[in-house]
Structure formats: structure tokens, C-alpha cells
PDB file of C-alpha atoms in Angstrom:
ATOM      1  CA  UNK Z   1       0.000   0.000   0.000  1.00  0.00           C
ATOM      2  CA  UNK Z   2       1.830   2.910  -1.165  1.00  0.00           C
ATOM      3  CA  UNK Z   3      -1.187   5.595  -0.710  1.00  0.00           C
ATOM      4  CA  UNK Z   4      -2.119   8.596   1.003  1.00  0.00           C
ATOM      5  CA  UNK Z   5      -6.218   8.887   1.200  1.00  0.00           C
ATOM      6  CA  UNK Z   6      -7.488  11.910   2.181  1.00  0.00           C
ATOM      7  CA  UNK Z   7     -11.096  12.777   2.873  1.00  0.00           C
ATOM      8  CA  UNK Z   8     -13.412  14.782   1.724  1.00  0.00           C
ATOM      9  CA  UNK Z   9     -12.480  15.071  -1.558  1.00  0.00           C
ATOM     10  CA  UNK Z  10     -14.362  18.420  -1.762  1.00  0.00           C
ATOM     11  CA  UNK Z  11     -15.562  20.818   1.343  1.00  0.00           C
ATOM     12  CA  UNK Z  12     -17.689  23.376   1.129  1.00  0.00           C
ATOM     13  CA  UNK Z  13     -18.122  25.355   4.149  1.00  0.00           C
ATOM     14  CA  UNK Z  14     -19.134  28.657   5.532  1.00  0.00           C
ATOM     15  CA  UNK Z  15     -16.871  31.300   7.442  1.00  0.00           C
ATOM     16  CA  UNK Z  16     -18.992  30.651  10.876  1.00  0.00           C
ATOM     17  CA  UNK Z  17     -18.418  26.395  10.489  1.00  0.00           C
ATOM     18  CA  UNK Z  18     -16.116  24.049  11.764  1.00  0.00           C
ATOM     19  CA  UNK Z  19     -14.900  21.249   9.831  1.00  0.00           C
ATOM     20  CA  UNK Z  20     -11.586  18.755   9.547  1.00  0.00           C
ATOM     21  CA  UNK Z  21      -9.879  17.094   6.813  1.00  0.00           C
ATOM     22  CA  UNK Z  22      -8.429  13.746   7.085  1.00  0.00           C
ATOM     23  CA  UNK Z  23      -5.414  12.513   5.633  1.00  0.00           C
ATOM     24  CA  UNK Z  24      -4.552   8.575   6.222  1.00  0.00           C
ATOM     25  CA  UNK Z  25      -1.276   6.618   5.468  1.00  0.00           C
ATOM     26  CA  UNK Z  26      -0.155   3.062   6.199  1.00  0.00           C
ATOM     27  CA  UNK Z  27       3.293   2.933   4.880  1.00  0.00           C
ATOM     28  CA  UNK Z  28       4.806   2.925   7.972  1.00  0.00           C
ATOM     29  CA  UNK Z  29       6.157   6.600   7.637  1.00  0.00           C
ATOM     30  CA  UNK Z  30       6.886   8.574  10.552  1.00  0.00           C
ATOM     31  CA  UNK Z  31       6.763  12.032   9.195  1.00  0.00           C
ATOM     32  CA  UNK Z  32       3.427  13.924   7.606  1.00  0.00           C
ATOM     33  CA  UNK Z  33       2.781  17.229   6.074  1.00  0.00           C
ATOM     34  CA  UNK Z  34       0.365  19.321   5.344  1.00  0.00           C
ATOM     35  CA  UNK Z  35       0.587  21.688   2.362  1.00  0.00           C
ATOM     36  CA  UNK Z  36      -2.039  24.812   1.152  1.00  0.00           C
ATOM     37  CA  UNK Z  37      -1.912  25.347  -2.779  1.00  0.00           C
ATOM     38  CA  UNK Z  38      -3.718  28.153  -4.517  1.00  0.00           C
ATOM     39  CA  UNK Z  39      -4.640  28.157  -8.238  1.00  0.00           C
ATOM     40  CA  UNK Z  40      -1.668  28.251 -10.287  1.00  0.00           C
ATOM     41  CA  UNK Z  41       0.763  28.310  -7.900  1.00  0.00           C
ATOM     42  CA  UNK Z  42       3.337  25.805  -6.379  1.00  0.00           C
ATOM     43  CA  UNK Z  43       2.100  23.780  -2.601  1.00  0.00           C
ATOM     44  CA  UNK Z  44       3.153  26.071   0.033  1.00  0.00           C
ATOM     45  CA  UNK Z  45       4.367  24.010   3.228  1.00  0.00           C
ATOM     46  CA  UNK Z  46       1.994  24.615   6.569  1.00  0.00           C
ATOM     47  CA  UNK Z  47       2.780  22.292   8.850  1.00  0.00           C
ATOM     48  CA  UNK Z  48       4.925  19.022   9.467  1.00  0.00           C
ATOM     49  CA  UNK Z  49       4.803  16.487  12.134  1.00  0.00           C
ATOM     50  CA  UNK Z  50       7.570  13.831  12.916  1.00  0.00           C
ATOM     51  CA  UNK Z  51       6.843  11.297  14.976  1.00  0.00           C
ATOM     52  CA  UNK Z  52       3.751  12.800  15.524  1.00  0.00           C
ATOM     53  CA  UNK Z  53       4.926  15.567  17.402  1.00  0.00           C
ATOM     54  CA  UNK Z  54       4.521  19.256  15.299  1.00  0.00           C
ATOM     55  CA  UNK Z  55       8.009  19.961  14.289  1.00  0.00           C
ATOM     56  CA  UNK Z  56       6.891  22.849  11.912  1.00  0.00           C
ATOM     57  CA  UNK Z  57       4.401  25.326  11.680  1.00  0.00           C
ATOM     58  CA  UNK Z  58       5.039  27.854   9.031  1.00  0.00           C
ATOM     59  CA  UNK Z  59       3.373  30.921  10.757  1.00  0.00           C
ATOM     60  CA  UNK Z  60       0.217  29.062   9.653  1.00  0.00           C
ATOM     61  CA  UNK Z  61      -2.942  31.057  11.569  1.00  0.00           C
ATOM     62  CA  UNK Z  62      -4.608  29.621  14.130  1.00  0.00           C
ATOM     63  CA  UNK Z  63      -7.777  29.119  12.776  1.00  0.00           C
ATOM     64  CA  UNK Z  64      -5.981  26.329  11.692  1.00  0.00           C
ATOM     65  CA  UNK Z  65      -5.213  23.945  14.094  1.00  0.00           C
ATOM     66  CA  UNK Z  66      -3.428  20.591  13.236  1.00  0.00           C
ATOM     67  CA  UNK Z  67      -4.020  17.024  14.845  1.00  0.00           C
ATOM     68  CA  UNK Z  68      -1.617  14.126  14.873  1.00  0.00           C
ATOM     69  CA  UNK Z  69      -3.439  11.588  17.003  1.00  0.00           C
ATOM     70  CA  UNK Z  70      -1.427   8.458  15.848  1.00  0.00           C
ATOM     71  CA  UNK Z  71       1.007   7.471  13.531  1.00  0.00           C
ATOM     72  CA  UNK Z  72      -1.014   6.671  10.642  1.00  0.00           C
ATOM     73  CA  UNK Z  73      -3.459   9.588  10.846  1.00  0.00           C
ATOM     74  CA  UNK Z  74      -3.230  13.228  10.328  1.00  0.00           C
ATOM     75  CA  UNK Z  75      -6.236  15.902  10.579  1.00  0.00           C
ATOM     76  CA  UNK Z  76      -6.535  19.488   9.677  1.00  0.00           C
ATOM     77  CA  UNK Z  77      -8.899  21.412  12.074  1.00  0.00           C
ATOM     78  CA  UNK Z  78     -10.673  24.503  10.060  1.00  0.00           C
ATOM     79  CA  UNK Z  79     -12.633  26.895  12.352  1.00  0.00           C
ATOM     80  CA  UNK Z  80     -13.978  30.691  11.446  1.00  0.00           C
ATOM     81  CA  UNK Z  81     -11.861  30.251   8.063  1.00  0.00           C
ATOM     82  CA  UNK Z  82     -11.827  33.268   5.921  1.00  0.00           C
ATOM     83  CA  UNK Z  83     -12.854  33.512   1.524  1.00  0.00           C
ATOM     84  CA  UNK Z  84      -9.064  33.468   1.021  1.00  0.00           C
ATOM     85  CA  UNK Z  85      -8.084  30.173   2.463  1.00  0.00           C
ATOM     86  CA  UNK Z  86     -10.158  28.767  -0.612  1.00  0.00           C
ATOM     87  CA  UNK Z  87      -7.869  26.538  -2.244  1.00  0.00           C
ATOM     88  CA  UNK Z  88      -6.665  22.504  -2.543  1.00  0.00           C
ATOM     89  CA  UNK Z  89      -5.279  20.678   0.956  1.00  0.00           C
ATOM     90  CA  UNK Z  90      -2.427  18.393   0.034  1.00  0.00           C
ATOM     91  CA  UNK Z  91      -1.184  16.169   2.739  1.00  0.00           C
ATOM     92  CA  UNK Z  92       1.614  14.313   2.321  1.00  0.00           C
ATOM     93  CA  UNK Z  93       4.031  11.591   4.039  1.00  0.00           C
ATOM     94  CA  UNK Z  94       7.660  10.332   3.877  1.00  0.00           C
ATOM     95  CA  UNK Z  95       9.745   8.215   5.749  1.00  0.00           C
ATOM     96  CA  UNK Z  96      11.493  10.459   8.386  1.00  0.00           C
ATOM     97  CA  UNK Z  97      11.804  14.280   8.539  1.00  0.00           C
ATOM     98  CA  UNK Z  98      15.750  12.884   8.220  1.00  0.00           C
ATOM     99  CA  UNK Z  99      15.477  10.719   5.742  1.00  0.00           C
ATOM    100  CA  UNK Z 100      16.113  11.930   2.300  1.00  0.00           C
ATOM    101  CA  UNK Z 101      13.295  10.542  -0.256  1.00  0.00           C
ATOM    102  CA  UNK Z 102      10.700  11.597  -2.137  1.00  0.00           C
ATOM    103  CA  UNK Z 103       6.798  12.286  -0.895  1.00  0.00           C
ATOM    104  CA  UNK Z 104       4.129  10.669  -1.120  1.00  0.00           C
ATOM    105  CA  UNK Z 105       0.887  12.783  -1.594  1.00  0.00           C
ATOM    106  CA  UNK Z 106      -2.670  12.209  -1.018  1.00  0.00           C
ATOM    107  CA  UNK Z 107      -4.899  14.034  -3.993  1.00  0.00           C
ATOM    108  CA  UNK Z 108      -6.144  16.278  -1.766  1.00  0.00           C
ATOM    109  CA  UNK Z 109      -9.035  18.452  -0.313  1.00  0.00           C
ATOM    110  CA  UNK Z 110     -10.483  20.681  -2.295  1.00  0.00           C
ATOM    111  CA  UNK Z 111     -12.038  23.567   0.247  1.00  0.00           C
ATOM    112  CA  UNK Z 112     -14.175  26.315  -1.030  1.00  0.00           C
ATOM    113  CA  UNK Z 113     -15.006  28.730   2.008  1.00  0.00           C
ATOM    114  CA  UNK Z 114     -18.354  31.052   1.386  1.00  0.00           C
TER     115      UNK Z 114
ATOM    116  CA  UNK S   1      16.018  33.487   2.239  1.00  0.00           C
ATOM    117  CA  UNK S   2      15.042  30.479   0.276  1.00  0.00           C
ATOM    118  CA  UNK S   3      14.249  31.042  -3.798  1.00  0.00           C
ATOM    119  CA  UNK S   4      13.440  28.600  -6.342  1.00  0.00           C
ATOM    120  CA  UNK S   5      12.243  29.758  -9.847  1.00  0.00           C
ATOM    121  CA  UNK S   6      11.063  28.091 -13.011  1.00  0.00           C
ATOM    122  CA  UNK S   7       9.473  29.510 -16.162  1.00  0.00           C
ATOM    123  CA  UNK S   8       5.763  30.049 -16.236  1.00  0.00           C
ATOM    124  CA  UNK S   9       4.368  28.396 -19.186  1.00  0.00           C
ATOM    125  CA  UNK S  10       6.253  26.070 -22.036  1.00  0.00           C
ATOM    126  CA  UNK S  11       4.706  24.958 -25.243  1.00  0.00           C
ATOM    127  CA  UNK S  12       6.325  22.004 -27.073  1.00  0.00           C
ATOM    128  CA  UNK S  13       4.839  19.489 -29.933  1.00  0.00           C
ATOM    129  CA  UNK S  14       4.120  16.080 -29.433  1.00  0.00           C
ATOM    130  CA  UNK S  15       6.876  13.766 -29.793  1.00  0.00           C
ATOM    131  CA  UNK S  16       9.586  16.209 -29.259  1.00  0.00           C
ATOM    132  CA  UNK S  17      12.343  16.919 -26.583  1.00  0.00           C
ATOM    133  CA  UNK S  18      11.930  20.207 -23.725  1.00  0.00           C
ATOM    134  CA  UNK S  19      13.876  21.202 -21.089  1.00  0.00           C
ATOM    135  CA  UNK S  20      12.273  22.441 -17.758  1.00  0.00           C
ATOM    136  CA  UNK S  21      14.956  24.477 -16.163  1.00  0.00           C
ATOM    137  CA  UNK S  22      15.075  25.559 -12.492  1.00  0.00           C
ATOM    138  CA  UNK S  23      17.465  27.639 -10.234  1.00  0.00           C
ATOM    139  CA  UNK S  24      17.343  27.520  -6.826  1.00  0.00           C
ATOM    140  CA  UNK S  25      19.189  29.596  -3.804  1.00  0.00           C
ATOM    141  CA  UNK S  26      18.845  27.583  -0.272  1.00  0.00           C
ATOM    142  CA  UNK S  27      20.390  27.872   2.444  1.00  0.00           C
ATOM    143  CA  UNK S  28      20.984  24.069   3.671  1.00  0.00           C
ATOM    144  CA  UNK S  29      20.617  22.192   0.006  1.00  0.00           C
ATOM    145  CA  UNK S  30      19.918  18.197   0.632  1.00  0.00           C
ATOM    146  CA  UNK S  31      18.648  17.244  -2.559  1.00  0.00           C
ATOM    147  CA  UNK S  32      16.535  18.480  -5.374  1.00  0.00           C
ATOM    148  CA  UNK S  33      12.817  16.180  -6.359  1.00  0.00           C
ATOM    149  CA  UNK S  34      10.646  16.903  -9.998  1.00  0.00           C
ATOM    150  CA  UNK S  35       6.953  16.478  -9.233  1.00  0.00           C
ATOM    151  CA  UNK S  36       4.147  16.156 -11.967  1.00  0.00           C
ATOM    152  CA  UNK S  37       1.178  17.594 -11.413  1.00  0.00           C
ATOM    153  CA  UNK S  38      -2.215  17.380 -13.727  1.00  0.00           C
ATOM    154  CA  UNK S  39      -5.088  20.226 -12.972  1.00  0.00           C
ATOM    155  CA  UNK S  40      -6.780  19.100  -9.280  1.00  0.00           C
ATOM    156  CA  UNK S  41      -4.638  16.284  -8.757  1.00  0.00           C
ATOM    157  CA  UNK S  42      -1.813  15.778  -6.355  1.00  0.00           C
ATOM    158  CA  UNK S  43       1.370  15.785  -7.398  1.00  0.00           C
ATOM    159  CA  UNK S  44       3.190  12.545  -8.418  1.00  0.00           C
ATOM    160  CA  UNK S  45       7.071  11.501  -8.064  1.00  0.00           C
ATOM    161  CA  UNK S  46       9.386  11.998 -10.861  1.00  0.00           C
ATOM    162  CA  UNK S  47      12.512  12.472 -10.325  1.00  0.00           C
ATOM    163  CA  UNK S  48      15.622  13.149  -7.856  1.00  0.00           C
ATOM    164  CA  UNK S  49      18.861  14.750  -7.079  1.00  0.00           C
ATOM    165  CA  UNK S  50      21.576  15.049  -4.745  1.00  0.00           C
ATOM    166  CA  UNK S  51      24.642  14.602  -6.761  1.00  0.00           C
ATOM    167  CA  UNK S  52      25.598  16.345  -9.736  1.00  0.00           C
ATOM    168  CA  UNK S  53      24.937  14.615 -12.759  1.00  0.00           C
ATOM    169  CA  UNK S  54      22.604  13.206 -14.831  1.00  0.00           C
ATOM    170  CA  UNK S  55      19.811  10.680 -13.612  1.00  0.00           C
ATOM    171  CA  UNK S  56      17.896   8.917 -16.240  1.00  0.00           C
ATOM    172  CA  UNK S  57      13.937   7.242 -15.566  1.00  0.00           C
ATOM    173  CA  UNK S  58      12.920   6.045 -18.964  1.00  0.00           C
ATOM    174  CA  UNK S  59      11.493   9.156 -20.609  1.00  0.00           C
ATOM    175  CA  UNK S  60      12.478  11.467 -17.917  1.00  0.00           C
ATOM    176  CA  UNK S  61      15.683  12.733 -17.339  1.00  0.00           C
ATOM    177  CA  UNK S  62      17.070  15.278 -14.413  1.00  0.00           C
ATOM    178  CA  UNK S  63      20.153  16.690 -13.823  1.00  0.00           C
ATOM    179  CA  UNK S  64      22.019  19.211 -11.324  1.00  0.00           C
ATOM    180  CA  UNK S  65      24.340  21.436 -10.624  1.00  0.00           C
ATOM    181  CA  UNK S  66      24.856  21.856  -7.052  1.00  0.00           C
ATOM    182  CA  UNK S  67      27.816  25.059  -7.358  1.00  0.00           C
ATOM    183  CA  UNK S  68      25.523  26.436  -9.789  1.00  0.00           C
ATOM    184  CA  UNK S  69      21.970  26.373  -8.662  1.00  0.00           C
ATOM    185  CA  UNK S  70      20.525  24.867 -10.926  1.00  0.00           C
ATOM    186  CA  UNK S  71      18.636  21.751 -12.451  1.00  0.00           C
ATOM    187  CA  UNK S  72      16.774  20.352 -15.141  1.00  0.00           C
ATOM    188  CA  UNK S  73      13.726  18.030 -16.125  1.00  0.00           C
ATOM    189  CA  UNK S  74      14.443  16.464 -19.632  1.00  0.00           C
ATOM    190  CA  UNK S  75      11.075  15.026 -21.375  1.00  0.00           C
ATOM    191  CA  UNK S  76      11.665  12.893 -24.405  1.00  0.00           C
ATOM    192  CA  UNK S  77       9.151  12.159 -27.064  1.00  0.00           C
ATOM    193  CA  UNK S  78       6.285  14.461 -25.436  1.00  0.00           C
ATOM    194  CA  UNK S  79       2.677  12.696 -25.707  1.00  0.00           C
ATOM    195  CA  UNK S  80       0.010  14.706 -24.997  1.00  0.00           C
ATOM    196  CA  UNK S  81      -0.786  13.347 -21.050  1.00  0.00           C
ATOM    197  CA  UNK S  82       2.575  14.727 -20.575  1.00  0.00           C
ATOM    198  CA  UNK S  83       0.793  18.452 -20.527  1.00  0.00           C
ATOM    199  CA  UNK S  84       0.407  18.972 -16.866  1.00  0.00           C
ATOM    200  CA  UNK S  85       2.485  21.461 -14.319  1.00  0.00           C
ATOM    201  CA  UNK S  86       5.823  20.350 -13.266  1.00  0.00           C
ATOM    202  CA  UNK S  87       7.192  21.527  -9.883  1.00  0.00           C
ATOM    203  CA  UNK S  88      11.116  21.776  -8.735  1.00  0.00           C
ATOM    204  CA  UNK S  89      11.024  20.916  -4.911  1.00  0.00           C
ATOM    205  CA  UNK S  90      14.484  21.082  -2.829  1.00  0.00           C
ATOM    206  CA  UNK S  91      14.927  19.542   0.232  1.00  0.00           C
ATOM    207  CA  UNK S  92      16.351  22.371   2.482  1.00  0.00           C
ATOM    208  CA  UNK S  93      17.764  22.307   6.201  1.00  0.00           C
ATOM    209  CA  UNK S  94      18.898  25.619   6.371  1.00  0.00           C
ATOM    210  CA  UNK S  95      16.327  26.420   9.172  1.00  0.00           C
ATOM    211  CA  UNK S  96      17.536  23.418  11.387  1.00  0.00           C
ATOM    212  CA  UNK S  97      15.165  21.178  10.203  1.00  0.00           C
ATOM    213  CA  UNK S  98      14.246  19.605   6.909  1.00  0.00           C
ATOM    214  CA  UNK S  99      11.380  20.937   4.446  1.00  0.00           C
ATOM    215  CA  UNK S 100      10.595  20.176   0.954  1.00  0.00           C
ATOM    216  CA  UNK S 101      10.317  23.688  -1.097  1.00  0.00           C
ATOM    217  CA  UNK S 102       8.121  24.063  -3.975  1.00  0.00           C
ATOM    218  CA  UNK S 103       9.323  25.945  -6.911  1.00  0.00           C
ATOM    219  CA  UNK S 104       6.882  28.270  -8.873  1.00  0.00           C
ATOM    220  CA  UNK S 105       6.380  25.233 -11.159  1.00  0.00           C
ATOM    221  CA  UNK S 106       5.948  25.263 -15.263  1.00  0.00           C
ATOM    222  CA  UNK S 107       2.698  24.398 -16.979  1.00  0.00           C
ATOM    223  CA  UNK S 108       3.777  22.612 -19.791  1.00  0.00           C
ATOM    224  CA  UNK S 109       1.316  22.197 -23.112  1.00  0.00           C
ATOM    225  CA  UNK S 110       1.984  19.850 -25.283  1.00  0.00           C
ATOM    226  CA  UNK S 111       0.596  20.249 -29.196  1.00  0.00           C
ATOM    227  CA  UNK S 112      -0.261  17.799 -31.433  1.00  0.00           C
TER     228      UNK S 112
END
């Protein structure tokens, strides 16, 4: 099994709601991600968890809040998000934080906030 | 600061030869990864490089330059599912820990 599932595939949610996205890996890999991408543009890296302990957060607002309850499972919180965080979730997985390989990536969340 | 740069767009004809090129400035360099991308998908391995040199996967080739910056994605005879965005990533532990860094990425088209 050499997939990341993530779920839902689409979210549509309003600015008052809260809601989580799921990401899910049984490789055995120690280290997960979470990255935002806009239209057009390249992932941007939010947060990263090794071992599930947050290693990273890139100065990522709090209205997002990340979850790492186990080694297998990674959630994304979303609570009072605003129009602009409309864009595709990409969660992703590797090995270690120290070990140098590729990622694997789930195909994502797409999240429209109204 | 951390900088990695590709062209926008590309255009290319189907069973021809293009070059994705991509420069990078990092502070901790530990290896540079190609990622394809099609529209609302996630992003799918290609290709990798630590050394300098060439690295050949079938169709794909990469290469790099670590004293110069720089790297690029070879695609031989271009089919038309090749048209998707590709994305330069570098591994980077400048900041004490390791991240993977997305480069602005190319949208490739190919013709037929």
C-alpha cells in the first residue's frame, strides 16, 4: 500500500463552520505534512509532524489547528476560516523528517469557504 | 532566504524533446525532487537529485548542478498526457530542520 487517502475530496463550508480534513497513510512513515496550494501556484508548506509531534508550523494562523493523534493519521482542524483560504489541501508523508526521499501525496481536499 | 524559480508556461509538440529548467538559492541544500502535477490532482514523483549529474527514468531525465543552482527536467518524445504542471522541490535544512520547497512550477502544453 503505497497511498495517502485523504477525505473529503471536496468541502464546502461557511466562514462561521467548523470542519476537519483527514489525511490517512499506512506505509509505515513517521513524518506527515500538510501543504495549502492556490490556483496556479506551487504547494506552500503549513505544517509538518515527525513522529507525531509538530516539528513545523510555518506561521500558519490559528484558525488552523493541526491534529496528529497516531502514527497513521493526520487531521486538519478549520474553524472561522476566511474567503481566502479557498484553495486545494495536500497532505503528504515520507519516511522520516531525516530521511532523504521523495513524498508521497494524497490528492487532496479541495475547500471552497463562502 | 530560500528562492526557487522556473518559467511560467512552455509549449512544445508532441513527440519532441523540452527542457524544464530551475534555479534555486537555499540555504541548507539536501537534494533536489521533480513532481508532476495534472489540474486538481496531487502531485506525483518523478525524479531526484543530490549529486551532480545526470539521472535517467525512462522518458524522464534530471540533472544538477549543485555550485551552480541549478537543475533540469528532460522530457523525451512528449505525448500529450505529458501536458500537466511540473514543480522543482528542494529539500532544504537551512532552518535546522528539513522541508521540501516548492518551486513556482511550469505548466507545460503539449501540441499535437
Amino acid at each position: 500500500d503505497t497511498e495517502v487517502t485523504q477525505t473529503p475530496k471536496h468541502l464546502v463550508m461557511g466562514m462561521t463552520n467548523k470542519k476537519s480534513l483527514k489525511c490517512e497513510q499506512h506505509m509505515g512513515h513517521r513524518a506527515m505534512y500538510w501543504y495549502k496550494q492556490k490556483a496556479k501556484k506551487p504547494p506552500e508548506l503549513m505544517f509538518v509532524y515527525s513522529y507525531e509531534k509538530l516539528s513545523i508550523n510555518e506561521s500558519v494562523p490559528s484558525r488552523f489547528s493541526p491534529e496528529c493523534p497516531n502514527s497513521s493519521l493526520l487531521n486538519l482542524h478549520l474553524h472561522a476560516l476566511q474567503p481566502e483560504d479557498s484553495a486545494l489541501y495536500l497532505c503528504a508523508s515520507s519516511q522520516t523528517v531525516a530521511t532523504n526521499e521523495k513524498l508521497f501525496f494524497g490528492s487532496g481536499t479541495q475547500l471552497s469557504v463562502l | 532566504g530560500q528562492n526557487i524559480d522556473q518559467p511560467t508556461e512552455m509549449t512544445a509538440t508532441e513527440g519532441a524533446i523540452v527542457q524544464i529548467n530551475c534555479t534555486y538559492q537555499t540555504s541548507g541544500f539536501n537534494g533536489l525532487f521533480w513532481y508532476q502535477q495534472h489540474a486538481g490532482e496531487a502531485p506525483t514523483f518523478l525524479s531526484y537529485n543530490v549529486l551532480d549529474g545526470l539521472e535517467e527514468k525512462g522518458r524522464f531525465s534530471s540533472f544538477l548542478s549543485r555550485s551552480k543552482g541549478y537543475s533540469y527536467l528532460l522530457l523525451k518524445e512528449l505525448q500529450m498526457k505529458d501536458s500537466a504542471s511540473y514543480l522543482c522541490a528542494v529539500r532544504d535544512a537551512g532552518s535546522g530542520t528539513y522541508k521540501y520547497i516548492f518551486g513556482t512550477g511550469t505548466r507545460l502544453k503539449v501540441l499535437a
